[in-house]
Coordinates of N, CA and C in Angstrom, one line a residue:
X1 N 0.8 -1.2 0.0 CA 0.0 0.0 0.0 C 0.9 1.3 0.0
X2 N 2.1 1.1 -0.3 CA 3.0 2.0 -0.1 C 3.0 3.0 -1.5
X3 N 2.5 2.0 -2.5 CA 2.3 3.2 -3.9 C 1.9 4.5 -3.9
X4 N 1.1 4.5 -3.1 CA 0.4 6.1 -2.9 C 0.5 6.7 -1.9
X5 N 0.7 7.9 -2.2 CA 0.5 8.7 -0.6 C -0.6 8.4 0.0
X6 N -0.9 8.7 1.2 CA -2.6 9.0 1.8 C -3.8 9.6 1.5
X7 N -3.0 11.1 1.1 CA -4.1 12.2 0.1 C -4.2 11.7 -1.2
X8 N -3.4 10.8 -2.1 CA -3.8 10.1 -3.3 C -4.8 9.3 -3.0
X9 N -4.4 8.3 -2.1 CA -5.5 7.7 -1.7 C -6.9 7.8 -1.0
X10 N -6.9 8.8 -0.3 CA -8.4 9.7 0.0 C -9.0 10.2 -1.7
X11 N -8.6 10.8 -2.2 CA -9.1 11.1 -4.1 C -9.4 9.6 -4.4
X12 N -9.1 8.4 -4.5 CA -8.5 7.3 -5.4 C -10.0 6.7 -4.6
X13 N -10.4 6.6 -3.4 CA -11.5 5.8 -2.5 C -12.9 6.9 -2.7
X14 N -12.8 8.1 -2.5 CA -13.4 8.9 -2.5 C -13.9 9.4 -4.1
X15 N -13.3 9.0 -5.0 CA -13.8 9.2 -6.2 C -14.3 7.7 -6.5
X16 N -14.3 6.8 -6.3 CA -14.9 5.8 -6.4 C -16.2 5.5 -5.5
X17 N -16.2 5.8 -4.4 CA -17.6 6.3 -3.6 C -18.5 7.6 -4.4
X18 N -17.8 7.7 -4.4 CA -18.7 9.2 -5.3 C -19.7 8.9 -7.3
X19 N -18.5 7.6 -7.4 CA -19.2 7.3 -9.0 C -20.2 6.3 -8.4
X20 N -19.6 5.4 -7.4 CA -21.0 4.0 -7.3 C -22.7 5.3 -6.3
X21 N -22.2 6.3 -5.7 CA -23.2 7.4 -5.4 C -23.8 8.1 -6.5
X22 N -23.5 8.1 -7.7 CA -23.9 9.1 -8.7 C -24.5 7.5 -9.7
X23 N -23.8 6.5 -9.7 CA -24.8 5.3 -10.3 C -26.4 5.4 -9.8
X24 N -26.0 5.0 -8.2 CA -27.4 5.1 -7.5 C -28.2 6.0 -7.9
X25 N -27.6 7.5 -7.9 CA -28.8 8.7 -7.4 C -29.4 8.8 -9.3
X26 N -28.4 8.0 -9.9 CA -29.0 8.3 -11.6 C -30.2 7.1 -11.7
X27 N -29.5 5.9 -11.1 CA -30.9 4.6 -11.3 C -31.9 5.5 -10.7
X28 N -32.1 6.1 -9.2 CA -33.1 6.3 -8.5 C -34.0 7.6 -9.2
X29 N -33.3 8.3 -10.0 CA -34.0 9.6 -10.9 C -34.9 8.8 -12.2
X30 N -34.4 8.0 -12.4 CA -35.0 7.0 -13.6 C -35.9 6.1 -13.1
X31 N -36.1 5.8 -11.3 CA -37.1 4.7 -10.6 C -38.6 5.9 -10.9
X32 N -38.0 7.1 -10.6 CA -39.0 8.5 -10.0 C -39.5 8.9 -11.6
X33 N -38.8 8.8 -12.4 CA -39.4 9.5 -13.6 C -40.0 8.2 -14.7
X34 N -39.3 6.9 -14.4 CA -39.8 5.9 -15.0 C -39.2 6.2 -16.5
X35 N -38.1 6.4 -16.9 CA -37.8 7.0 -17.9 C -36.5 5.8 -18.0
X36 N -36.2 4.8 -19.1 CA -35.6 4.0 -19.1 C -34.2 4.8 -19.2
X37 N -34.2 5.7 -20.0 CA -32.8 6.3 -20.4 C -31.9 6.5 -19.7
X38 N -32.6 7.1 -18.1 CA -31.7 7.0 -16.7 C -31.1 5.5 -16.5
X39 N -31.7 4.8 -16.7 CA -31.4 2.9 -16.3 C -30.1 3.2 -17.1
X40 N -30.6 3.4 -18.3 CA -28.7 2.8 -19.4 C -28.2 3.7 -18.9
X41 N -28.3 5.0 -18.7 CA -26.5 5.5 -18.0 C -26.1 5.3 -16.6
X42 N -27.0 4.6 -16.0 CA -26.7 4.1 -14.7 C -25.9 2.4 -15.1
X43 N -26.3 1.9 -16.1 CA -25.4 0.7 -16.6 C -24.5 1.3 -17.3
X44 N -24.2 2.1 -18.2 CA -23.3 2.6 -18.6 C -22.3 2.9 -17.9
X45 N -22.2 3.8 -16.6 CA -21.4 4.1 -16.0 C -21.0 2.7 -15.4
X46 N -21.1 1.6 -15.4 CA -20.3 0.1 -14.6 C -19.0 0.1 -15.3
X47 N -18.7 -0.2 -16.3 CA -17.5 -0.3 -16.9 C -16.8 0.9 -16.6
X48 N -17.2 1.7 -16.5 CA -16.0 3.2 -15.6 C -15.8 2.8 -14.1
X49 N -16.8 1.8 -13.4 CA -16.4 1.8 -11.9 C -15.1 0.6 -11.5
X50 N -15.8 -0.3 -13.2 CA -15.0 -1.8 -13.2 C -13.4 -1.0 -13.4
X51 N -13.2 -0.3 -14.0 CA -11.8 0.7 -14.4 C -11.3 1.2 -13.1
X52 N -12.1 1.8 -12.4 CA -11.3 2.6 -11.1 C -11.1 1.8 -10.3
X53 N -12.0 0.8 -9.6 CA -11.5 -0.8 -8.9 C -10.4 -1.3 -9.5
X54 N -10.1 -1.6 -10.7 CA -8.9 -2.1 -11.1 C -7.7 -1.6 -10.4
X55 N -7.8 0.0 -11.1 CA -6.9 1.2 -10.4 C -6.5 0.8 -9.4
X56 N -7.5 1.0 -7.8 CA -7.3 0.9 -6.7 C -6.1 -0.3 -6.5
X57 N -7.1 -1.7 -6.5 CA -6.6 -3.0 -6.6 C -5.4 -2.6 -6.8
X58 N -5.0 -2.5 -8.2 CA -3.4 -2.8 -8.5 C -2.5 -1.8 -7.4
X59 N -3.3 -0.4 -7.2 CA -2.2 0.1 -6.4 C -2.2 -0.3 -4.4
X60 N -3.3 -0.6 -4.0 CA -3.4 -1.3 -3.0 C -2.4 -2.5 -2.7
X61 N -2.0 -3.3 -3.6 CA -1.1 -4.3 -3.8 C 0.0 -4.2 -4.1
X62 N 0.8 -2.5 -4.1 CA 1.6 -2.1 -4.5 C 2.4 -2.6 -6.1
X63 N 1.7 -2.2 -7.0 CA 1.8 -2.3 -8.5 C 2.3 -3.6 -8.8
X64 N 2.3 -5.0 -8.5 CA 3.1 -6.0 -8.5 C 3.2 -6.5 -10.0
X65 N 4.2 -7.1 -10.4 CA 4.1 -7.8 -11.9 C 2.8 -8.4 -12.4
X66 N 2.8 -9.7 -11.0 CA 1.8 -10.2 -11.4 C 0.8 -9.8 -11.9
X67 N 0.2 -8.3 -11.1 CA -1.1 -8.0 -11.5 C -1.0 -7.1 -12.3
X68 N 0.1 -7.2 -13.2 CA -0.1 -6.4 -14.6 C -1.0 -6.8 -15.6
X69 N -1.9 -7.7 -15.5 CA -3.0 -7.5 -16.6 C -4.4 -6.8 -16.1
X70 N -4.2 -6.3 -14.6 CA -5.4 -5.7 -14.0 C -5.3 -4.2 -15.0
X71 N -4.3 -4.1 -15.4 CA -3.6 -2.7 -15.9 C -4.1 -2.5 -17.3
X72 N -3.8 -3.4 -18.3 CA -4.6 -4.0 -19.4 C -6.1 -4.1 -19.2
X73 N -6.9 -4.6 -18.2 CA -8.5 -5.0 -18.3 C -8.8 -3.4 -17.6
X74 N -8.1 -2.2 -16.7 CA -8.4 -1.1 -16.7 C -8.7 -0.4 -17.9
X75 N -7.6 -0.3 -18.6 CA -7.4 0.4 -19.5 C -9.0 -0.2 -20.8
X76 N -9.1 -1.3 -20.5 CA -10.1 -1.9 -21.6 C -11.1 -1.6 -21.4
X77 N -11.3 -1.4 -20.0 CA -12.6 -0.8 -19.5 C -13.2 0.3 -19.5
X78 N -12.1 1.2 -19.4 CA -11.8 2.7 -19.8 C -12.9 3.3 -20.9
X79 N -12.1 2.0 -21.9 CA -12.5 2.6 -23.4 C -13.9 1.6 -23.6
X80 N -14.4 0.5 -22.9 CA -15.2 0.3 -23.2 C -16.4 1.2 -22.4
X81 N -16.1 1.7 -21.1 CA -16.7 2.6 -20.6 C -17.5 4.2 -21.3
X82 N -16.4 4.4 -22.1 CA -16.4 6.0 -22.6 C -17.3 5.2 -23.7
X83 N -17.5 4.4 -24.5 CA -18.0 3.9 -25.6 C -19.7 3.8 -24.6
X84 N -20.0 3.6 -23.5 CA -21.2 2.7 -23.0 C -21.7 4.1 -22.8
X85 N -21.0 5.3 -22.1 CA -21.1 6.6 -21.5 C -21.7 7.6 -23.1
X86 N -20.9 7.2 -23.6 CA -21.2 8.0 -25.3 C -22.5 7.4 -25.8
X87 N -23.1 5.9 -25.9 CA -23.8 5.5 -25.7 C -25.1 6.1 -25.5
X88 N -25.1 6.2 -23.9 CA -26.2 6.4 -23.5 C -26.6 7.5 -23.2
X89 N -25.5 8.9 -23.5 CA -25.7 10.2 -23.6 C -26.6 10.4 -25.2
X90 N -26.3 9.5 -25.9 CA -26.9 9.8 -27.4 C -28.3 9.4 -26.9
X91 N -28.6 8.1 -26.2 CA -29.9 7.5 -26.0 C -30.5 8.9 -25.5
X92 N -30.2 9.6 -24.4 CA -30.4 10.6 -23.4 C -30.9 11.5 -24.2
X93 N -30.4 12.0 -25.7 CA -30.3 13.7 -26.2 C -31.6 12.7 -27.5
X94 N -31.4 11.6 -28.1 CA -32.2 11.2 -28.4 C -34.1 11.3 -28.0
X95 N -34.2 11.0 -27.3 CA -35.4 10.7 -26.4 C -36.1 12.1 -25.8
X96 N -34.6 12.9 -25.7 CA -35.4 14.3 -25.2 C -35.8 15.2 -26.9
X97 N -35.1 14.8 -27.7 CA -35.3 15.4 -28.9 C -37.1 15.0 -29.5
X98 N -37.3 13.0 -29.1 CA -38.4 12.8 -29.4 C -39.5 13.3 -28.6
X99 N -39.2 13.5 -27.0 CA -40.2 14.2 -26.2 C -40.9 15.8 -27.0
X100 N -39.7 16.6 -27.2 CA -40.1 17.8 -28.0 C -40.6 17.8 -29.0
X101 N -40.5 16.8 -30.2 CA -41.1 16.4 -31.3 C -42.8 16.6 -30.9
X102 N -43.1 15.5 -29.5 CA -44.1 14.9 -29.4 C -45.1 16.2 -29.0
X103 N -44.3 16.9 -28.0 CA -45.0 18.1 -27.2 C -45.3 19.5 -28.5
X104 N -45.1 19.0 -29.6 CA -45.2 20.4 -30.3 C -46.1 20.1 -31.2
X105 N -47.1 21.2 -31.0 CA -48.6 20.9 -31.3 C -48.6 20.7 -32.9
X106 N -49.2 20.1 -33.5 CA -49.7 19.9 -34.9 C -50.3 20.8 -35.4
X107 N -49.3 21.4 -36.6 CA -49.8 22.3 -37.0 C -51.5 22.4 -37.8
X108 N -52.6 23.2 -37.8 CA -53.6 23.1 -38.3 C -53.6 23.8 -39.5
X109 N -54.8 23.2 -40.4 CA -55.0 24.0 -41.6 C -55.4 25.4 -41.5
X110 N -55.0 26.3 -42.4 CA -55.3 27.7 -41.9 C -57.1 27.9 -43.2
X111 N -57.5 28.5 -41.8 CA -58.8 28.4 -43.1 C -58.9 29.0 -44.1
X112 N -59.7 29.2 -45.0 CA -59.4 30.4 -46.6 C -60.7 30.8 -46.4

């Protein structure tokens, strides 16, 4: 545990508490509005938390050889993360684009 300082490690716990808190408070805005789009970026964001656990892990164990492929399945996570995150921000801008579609009144015939 010697890889990091203390205050690295307060950021390193503390940002990882903070994303599985921002998972939660996004499923639970999506329990309240019933709007699935919240659900996928609440799954979306897992492959970013599976990335930072890695992080931790490898430097908790002080960077060891052996667990150089945690370093590899980080990094993979990373990018399959930003790919799930990119994802489901499109589903997000999508859905709000169809809501406005929906909410805008039909235009009527003008009489003559």
């Amino acid at each position: 545990m010697n890889a990091l300082s203390i205050p690295t490690w307060m950021i390193h716990v503390s940002s990882v508490i903070e994303w599985i808190a921002a998972i939660w408070f996004i499923w639970q805005y999506g329990e309240q509005t019933r709007d699935r789009v919240w659900w996928g970026l609440s799954f979306a964001m897992l492959p970013a938390l599976v990335s930072a656990m890695c992080a931790c892990t490898w430097h908790f164990f002080d960077n060891p050889q052996s667990l150089e492929w945690l370093v590899t399945l980080q990094a993979a996570m990373t990018v399959v993360g930003n790919c799930t995150l990119m994802a489901a921000g499109w589903w997000i801008w999508r859905s709000r684009d169809k809501i406005a579609d929906s909410e805008t009144p039909a235009s009527t015939p003008k009489e003559v």
